[in-house]
XYZ file of C-alpha atoms in Angstrom:
315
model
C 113.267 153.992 64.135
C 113.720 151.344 61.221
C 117.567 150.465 60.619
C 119.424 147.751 58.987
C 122.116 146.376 60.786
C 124.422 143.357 61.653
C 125.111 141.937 64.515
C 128.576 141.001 64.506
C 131.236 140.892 61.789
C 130.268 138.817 59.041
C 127.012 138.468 59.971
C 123.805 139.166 57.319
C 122.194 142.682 57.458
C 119.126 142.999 58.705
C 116.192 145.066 59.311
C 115.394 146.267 63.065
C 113.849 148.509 65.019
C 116.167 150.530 67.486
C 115.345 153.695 69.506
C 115.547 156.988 68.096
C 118.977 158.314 69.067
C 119.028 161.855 70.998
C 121.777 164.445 70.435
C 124.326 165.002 72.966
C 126.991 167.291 73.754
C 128.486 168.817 70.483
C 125.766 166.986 68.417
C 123.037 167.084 65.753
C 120.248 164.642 64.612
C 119.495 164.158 61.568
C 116.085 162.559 59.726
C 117.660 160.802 56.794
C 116.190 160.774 53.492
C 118.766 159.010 51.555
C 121.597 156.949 51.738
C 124.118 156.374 49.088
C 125.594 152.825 49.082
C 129.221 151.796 48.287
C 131.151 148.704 48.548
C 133.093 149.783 51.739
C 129.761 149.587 53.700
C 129.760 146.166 53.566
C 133.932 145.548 53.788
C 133.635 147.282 57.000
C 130.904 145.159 58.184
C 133.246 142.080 56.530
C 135.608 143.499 58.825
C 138.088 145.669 57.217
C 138.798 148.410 60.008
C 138.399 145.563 62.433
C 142.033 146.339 63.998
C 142.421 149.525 63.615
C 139.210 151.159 65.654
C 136.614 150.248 67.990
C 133.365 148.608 66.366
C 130.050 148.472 68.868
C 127.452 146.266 67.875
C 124.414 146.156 66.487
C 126.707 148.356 63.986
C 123.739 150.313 61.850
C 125.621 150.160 58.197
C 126.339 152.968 55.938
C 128.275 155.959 55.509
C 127.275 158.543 52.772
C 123.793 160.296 53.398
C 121.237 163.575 53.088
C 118.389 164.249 55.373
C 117.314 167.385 57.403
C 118.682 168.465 60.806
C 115.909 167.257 63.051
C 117.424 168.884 66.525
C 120.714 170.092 67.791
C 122.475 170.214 71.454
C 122.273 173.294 72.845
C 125.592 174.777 72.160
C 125.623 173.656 68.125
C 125.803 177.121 66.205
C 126.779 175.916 62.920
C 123.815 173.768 61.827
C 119.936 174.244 62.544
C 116.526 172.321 62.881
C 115.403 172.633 59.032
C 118.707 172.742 57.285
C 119.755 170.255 54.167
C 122.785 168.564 54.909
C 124.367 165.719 53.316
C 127.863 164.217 54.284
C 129.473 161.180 55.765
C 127.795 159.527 59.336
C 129.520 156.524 59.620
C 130.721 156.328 63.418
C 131.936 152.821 64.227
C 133.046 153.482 67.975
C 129.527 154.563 68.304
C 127.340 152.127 65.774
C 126.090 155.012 64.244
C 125.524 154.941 60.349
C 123.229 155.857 57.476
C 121.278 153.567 56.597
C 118.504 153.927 59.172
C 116.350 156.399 59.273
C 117.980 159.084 62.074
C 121.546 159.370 62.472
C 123.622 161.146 64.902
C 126.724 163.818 63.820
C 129.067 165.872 65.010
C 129.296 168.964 62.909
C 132.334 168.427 61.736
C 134.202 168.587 58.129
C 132.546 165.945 56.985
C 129.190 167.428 56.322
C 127.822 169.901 54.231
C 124.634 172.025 53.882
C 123.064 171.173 50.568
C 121.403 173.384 47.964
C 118.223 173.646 46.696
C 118.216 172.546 43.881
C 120.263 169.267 44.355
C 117.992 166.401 45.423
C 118.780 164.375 48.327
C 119.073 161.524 46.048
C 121.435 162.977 44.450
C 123.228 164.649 47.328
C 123.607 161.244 49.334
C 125.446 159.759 46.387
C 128.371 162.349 46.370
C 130.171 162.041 49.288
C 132.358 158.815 48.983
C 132.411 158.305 45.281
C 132.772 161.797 44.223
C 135.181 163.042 46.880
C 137.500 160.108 46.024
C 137.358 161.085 42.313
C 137.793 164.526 42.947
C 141.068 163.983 45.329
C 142.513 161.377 43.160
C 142.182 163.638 39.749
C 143.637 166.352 42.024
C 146.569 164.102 43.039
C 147.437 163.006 39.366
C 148.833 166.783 38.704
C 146.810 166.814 35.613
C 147.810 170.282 32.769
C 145.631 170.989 29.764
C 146.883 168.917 27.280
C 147.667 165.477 29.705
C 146.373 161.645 28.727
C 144.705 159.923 31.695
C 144.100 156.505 31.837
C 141.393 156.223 34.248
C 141.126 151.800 35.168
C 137.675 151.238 36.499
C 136.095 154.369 34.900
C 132.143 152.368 34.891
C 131.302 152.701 38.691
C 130.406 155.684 40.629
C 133.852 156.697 41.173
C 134.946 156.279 37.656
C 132.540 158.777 36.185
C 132.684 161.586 38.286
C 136.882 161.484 38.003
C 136.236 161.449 33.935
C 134.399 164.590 34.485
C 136.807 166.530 36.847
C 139.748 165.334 34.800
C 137.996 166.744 31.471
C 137.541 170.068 33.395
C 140.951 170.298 33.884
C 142.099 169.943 30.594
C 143.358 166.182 30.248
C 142.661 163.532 27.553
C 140.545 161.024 29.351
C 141.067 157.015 28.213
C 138.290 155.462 30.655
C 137.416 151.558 30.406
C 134.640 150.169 30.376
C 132.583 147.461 28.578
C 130.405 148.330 25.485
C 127.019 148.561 27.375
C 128.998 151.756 29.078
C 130.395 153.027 26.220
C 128.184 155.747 25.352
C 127.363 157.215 28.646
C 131.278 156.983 29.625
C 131.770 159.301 25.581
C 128.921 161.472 26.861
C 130.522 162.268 30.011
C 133.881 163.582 28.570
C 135.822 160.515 27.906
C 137.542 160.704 24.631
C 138.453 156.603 24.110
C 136.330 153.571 26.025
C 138.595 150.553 26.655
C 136.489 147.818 26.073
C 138.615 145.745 28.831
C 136.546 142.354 27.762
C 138.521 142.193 24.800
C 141.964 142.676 25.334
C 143.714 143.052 27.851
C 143.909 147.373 28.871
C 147.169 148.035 29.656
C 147.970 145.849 26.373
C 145.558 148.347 24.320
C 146.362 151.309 25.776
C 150.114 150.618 25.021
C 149.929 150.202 21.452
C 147.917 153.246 21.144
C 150.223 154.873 22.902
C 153.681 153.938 22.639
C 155.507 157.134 23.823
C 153.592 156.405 27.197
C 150.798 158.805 28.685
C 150.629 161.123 31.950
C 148.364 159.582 34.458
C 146.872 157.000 35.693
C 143.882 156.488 37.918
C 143.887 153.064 39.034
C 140.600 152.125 40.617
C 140.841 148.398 40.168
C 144.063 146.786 41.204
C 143.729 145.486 44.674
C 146.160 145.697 47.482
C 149.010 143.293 46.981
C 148.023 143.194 43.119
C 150.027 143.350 40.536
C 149.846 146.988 39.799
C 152.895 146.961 37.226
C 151.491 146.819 34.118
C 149.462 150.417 35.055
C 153.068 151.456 35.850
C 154.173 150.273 32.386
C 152.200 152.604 30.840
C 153.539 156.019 32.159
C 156.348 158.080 31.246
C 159.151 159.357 33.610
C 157.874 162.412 35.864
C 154.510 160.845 35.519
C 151.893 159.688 38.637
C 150.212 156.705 39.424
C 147.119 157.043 41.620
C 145.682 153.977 43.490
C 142.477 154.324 45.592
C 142.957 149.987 46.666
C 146.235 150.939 48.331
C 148.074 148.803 45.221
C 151.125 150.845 44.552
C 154.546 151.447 46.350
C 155.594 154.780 46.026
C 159.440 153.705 46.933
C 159.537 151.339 43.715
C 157.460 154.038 41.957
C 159.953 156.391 42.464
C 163.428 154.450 41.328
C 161.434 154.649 38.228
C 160.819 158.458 37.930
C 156.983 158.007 38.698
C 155.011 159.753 42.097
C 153.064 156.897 43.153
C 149.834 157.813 44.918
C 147.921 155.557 47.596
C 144.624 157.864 48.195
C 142.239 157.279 50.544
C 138.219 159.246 50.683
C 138.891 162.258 52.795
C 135.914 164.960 52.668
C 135.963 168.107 53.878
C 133.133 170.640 54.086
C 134.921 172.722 51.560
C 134.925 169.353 48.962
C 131.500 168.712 50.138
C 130.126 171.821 49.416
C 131.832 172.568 45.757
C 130.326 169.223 44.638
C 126.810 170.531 45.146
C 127.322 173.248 44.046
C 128.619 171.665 40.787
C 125.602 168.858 40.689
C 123.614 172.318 41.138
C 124.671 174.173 38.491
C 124.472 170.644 35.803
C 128.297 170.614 35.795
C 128.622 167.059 37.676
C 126.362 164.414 36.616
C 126.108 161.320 38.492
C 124.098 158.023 37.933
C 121.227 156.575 39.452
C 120.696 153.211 39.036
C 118.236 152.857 41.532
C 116.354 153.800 44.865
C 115.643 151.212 47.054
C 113.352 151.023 50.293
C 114.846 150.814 53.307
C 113.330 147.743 53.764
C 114.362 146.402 51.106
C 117.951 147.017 51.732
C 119.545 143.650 53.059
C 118.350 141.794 50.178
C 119.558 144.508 48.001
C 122.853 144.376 49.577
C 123.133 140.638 49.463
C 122.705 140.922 45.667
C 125.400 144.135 45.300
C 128.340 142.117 46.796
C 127.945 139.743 43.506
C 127.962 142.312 41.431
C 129.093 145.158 39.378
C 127.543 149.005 39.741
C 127.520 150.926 36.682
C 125.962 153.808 38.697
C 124.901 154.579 42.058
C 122.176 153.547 43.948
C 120.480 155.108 47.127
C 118.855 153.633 50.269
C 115.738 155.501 50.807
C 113.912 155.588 54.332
């Protein structure tokens, strides 16, 4: 099977040929037909989890993806040959990921059976981007009524927390730059920060001196300065980082829940987001599909730059 890979940390992807993977005890196979892409693919391969689990090289990249259960081990009950799933298949111990095209899994909680009428396109570019909006507008304790600033609201991420935090009631400021503007109004939000001119926390605060409920912080990295987000929220309000950036201690002495959230799917998640995407209440952006072979190049390119949308690896 075709798979793109690196060698080592730090090194280049590239593409390779590597023998189709069997099933073993407890597992399933699956023939991918897309794979979502998402920074973290390539900080892991950069070396991010380096010290905190086992990597075994060549490490096939990826994460998020949707194919069709090709076989199972005998023993498997909850998945069969034929079925749509889409989920998460990164296993680093194992250099198993999703952007080849077979992948191993364990049926765990971190796949889902998708439905009909959601694409695997579609479905493969759900399960980091969405989940983490939908657990970090869960974790901001939004009520009818709230303002949410939501910093970084352009990529993938971004635009699917503008649309849970709409359905939940909230007043959604979102940034983004002027290109975005429309597609960020269309999808719920009821201001666009146009960041490039002025600093956000700067325009946010004059628009809103009395201070707002929530923020989503999706930009600040860890160790940043994450204090002018703070700045911006009254007491009893929450502060919701997905970089790690906050400390919930100082957060606290100031009447605020700090959040640090980190992408946690469940089946459960999984499968209410396709059922949302399949029922047109979830939109999410395609910027592009790209070949498989095409990938490395592709992902050379992404690292420079900024998504606006999602794009998906397709085998």
């Amino acid at each position: 099977m075709k798979a793109v890979v690196v060698t080592d940390f730090g090194t280049p992807p590239e593409l390779v040929d590597l023998p189709t993977p069997e099933p073993g005890t407890g597992e399933i196979l699956v023939r991918i037909h897309a794979a979502g892409v998402n920074p973290f693919d390539w900080k892991v391969t950069d070396g991010a989890l380096k010290g905190s689990m086992a990597h075994d090289f060549p490490l096939i990249m990826g994460s998020d993806g949707a194919g069709v259960v090709e076989r199972t081990h005998p023993g498997v009950t909850r998945f069969r040959p034929g079925d749509r799933v889409y989920g998460q298949f990164m296993r680093l111990p194992r250099g198993q990921g999703s952007y080849a095209e077979y992948t191993l899994a364990e049926p765990d909680d971190k796949i889902a059976l998708i439905p009909q009428a959601v694409s695997f396109t579609l479905a493969a570019a759900l399960p980091t981007a969405s989940v983490t909006a939908y657990q970090a507008v869960q974790a901001a304790r939004l009520d009818s009524g709230h303002t949410l600033l939501i910093n970084g609201a352009g990529g993938g991420v971004g635009q699917s927390a503008i649309q849970f935090a709409v359905r939940s009631g909230a007043r959604v400021l979102a940034t983004g730059t002027p290109e975005v503007a429309d597609h960020l109004h269309g999808l719920g939000a009821h201001t666009v920060v146009d960041f490039t001119q002025a600093p956000t926390h700067e325009q946010v605060a004059a628009a809103h001196p009395e201070g707002i409920d929530a923020v989503i912080d999706l930009v600040t990295p860890a160790g940043g300065d994450i204090g002018p987000m703070a700045g911006l929220l009254r007491a009893g309000s929450t502060l919701v980082s997905t970089n790690y950036a906050t400390d919930p201690e100082a957060m606290a002495d100031r009447g605020i829940l700090g959040v640090n959230l980190g992408n946690r799917p469940t089946a459960e998640i999984l499968t209410t987001l396709a059922e949302l995407v399949a029922a047109g209440e979830l939109r999410v952006r395609i910027d592009a599909e790209v070949p498989l072979s095409d990938a490395p190049a592709f992902i050379a390119k992404a690292r420079a730059g900024h998504a606006t949308g999602k794009t998906v690896i397709v085998p």
